[in-house]
Coordinates of C-alpha atoms in Angstrom, one line a residue:
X68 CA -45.1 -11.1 21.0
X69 CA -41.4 -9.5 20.4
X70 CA -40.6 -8.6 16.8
X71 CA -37.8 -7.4 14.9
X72 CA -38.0 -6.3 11.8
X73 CA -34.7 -6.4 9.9
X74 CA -34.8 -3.4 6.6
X75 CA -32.5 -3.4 3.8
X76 CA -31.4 0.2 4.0
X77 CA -32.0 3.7 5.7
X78 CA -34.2 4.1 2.6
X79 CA -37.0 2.2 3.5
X80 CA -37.1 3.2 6.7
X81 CA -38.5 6.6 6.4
X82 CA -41.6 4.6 4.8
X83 CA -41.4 2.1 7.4
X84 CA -41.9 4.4 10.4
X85 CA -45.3 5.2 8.5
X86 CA -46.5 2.2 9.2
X87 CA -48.6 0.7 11.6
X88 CA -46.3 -2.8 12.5
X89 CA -45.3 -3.3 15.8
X90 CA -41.8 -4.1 16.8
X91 CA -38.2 -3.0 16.9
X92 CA -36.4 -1.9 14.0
X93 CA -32.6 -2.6 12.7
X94 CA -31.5 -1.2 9.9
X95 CA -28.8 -3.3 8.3
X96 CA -26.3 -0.8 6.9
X97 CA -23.8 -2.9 5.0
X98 CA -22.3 -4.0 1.3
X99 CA -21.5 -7.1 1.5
X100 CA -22.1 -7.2 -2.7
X101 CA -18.3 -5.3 -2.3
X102 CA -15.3 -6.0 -0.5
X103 CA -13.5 -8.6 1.5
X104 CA -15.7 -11.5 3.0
X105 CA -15.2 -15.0 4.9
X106 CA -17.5 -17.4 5.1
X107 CA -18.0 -17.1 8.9
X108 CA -19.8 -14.2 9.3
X109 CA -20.1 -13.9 13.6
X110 CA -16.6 -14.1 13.2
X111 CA -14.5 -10.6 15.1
X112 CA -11.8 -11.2 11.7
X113 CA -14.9 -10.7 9.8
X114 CA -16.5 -7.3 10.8
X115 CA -12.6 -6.1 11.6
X116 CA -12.0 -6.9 8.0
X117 CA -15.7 -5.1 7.3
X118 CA -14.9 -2.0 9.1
X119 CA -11.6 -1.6 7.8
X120 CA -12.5 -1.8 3.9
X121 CA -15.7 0.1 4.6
X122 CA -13.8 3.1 6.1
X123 CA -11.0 2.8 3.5
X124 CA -13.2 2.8 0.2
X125 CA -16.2 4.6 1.2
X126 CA -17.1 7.7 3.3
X127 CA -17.2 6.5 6.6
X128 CA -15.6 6.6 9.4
X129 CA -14.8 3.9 12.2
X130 CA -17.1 5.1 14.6
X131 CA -19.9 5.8 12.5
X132 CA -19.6 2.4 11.0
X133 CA -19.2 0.5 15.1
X134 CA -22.5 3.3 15.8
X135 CA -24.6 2.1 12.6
X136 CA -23.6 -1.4 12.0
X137 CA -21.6 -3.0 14.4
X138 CA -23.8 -1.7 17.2
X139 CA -26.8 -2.8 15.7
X140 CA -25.7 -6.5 15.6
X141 CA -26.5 -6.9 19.2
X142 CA -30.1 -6.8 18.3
X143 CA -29.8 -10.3 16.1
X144 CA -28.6 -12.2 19.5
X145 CA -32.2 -10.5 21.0
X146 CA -35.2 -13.0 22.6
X147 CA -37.7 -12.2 19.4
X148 CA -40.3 -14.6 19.1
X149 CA -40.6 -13.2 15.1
X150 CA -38.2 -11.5 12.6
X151 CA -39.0 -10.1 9.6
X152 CA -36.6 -9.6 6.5
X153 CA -36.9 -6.8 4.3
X154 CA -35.2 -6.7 1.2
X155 CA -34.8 -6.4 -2.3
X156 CA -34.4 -8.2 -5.4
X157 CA -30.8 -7.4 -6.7
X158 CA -27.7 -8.3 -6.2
X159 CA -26.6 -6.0 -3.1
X160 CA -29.5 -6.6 -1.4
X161 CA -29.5 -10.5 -2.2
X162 CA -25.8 -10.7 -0.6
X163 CA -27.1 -8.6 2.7
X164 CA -29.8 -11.0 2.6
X165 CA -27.2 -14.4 2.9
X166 CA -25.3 -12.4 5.3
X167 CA -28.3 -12.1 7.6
X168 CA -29.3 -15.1 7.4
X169 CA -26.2 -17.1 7.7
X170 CA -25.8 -14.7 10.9
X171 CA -29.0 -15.7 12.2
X172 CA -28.3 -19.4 11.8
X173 CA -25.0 -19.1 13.2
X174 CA -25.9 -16.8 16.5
X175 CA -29.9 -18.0 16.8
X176 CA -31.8 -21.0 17.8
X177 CA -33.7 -21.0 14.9
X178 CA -36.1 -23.5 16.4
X179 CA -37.9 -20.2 18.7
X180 CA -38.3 -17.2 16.1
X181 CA -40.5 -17.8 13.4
X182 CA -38.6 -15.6 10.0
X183 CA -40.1 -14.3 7.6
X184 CA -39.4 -12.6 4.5
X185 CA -40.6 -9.6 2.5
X186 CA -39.0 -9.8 -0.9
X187 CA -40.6 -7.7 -3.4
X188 CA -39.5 -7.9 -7.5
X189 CA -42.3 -5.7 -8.2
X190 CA -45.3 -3.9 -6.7
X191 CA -48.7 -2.4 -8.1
X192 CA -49.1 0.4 -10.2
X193 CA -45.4 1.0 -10.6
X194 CA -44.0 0.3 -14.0
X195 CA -40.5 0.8 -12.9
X196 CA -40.1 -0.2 -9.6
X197 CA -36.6 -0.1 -8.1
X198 CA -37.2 -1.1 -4.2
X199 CA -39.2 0.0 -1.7
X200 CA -37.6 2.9 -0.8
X201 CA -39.8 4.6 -2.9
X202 CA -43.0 3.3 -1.1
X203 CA -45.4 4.7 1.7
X204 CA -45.8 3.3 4.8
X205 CA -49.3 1.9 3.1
X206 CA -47.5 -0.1 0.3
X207 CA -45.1 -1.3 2.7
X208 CA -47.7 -2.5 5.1
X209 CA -49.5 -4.2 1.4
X210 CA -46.2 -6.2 1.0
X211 CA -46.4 -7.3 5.1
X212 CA -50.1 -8.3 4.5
X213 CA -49.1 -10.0 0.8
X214 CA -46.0 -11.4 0.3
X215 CA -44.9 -12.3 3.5
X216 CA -43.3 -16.0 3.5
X217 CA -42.2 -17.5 6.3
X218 CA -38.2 -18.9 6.0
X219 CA -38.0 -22.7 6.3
X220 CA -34.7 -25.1 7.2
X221 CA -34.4 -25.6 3.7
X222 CA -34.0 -21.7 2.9
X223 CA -31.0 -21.3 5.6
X224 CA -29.5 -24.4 4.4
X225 CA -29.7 -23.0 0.7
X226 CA -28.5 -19.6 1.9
X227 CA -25.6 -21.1 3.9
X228 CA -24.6 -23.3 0.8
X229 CA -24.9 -19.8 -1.7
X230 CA -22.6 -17.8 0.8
X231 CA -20.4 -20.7 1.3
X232 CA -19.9 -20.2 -2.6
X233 CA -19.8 -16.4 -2.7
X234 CA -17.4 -15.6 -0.2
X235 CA -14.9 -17.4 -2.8
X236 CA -15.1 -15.2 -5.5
X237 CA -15.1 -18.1 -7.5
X238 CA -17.0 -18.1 -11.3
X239 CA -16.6 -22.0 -11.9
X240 CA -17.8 -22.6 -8.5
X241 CA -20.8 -20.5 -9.1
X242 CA -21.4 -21.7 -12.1
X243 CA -21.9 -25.0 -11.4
X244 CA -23.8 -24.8 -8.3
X245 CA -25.8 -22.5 -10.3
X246 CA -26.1 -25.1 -13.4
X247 CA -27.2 -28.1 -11.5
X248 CA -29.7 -26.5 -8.2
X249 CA -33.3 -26.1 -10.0
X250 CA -34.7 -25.7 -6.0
X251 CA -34.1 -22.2 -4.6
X252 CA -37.5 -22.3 -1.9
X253 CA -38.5 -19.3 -0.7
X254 CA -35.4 -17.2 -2.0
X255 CA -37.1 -16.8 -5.5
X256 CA -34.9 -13.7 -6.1
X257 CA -31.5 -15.4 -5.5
X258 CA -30.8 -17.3 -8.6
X259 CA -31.5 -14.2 -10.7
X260 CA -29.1 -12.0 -8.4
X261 CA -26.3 -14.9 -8.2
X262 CA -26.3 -14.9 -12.1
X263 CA -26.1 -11.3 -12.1
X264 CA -22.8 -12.0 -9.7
X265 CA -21.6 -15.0 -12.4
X266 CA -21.6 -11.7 -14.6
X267 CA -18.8 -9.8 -11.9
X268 CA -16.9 -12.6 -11.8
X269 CA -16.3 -13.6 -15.4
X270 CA -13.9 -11.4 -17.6
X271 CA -13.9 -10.8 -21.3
X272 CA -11.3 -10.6 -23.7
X273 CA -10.2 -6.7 -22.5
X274 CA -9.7 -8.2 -19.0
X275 CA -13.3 -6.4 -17.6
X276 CA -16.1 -8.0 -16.2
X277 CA -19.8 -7.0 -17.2
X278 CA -20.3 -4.4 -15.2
X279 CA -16.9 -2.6 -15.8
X280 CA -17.3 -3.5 -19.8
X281 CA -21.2 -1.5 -19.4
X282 CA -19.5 1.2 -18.1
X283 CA -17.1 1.4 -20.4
X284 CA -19.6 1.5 -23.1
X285 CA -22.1 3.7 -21.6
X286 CA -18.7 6.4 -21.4
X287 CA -17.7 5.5 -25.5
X288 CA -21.2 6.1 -25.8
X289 CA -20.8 10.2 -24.9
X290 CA -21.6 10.1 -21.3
X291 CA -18.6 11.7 -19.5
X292 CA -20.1 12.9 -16.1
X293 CA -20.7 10.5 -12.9
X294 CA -24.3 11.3 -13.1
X295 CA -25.2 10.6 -16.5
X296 CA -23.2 7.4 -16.0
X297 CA -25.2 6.4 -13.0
X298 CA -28.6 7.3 -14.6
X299 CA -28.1 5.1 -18.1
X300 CA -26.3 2.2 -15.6
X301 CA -29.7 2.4 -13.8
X302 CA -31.8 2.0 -16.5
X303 CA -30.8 -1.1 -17.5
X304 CA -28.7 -2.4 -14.7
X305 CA -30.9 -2.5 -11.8
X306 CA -30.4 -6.0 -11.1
X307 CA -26.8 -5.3 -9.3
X308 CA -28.5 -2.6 -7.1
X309 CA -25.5 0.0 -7.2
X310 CA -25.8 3.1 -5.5
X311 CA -23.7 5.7 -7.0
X312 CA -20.3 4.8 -4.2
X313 CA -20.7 1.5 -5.2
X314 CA -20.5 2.5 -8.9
X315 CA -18.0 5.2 -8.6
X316 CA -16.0 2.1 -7.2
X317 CA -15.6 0.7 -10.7
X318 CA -15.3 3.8 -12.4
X319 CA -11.7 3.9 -10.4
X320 CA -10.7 0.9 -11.9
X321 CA -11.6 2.1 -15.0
X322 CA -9.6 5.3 -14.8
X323 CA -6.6 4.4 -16.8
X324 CA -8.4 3.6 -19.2
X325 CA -11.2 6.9 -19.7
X326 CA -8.7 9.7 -17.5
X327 CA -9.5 11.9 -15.5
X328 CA -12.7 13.9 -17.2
X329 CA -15.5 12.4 -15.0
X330 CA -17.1 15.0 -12.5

């Protein structure tokens, strides 16, 4: 039987290669949680407009980003008889999650693969878990063995309605579909992570959104360097499932308003 397994990040895949499941590996290396998006993701416009905001914003340059995304698209259009998706709870990884999926349905007959998905909010023993980056090839191969759910129609046709939403940028849209959908299937993490993005999208009265408004706070607080910004974020933030580029990007918007002193 041909399987791909599809992994959130480059972080689990140092535990992944520990364990003992068969198949090929992709590692999805994208953040779609930030920057420009349209709804059809298979789209060239789409992965131009990727590519270009990806290079611009973050540390990366075109050809690493055709070498470690673009490239590795080629695999989703491969004859797999299974694919398995692994990723996270939070927000980034909830976003990567649509765009896979939408992808899939779009480029896929979804009638041949069976998908599954591995989508752990917690895991034994750990009181503090943050994603399974920080697991063994063991624990990972526990989740496989434990939590595995296989995808149905009504999961890709909740996922294509979500993105359909996202890509908008839109809080009263979101807001609504979130207020009247009580059904989310198999995607038990998505409601949580699309209220966390209702939180991104709706400003206060000083023009900031939640998560620029927490790290505002967290700075007022006596926290002037990037790391101890990122570590209290992290604490209580995990939901949006920032990595520290993704933070600094909205410590640039707040510039004017705390300088320069941030190192």
């Amino acid at each position: 039987m041909s399987i791909l397994h599809i992994l959130n990040g480059d972080s689990t895949l140092k535990g992944f290669e520990q364990t003992g499941l068969e198949g090929d590996t992709m590692v999805w290396r994208e953040v779609l949680s930030e920057g420009p998006l349209e709804e059809n993701i298979s789209s060239g416009s789409f992965w131009k407009k990727r590519q270009d905001w990806i290079c611009g914003s973050l540390t990366e340059t075109p050809e690493g980003y055709q070498e470690k995304m673009l490239d590795q698209l080629t695999k989703l259009g491969g004859e797999y008889d299974e694919i398995n998706l692994w990723f996270e709870f939070d927000l980034h990884c909830q976003v990567n999650l649509l765009g896979v999926m939408n992808y899939l349905k779009q480029q896929t007959d979804l009638s041949k693969p069976a998908i599954y998905l591995i989508c752990p909010a917690d895991f034994p023993g750990k009181e503090n878990f943050m994603g399974m980056g920080e697991l063994t090839g063991e624990e990972l191969e526990y989740l496989y063995d434990n939590i595995r759910t296989q995808l149905s129609e009504i999961d890709f046709i909740t996922a294509a309605e979500v993105w359909k939403i996202y890509v908008t940028h839109n809080a009263e849209k979101l807001k609504a579909y979130l207020n009247k959908t009580d059904f989310w299937g198999s995607l038990h993490s998505l409601k949580p992570a699309m209220e966390a993005q209702l939180k991104r999208l709706q400003l206060n009265e000083n023009g900031l959104n939640y998560v620029e408004q927490k790290l505002l706070d967290i700075y007022n607080y006596g926290f002037k360097t990037k790391h101890e910004i990122y570590i209290r974020f992290w604490e209580t933030e995990k939901i949006f499932g920032m990595g520290d580029m993704e933070i600094d990007i909205y410590l640039k918007r707040l510039k004017l308003l705390i300088g320069d002193t941030l190192s």
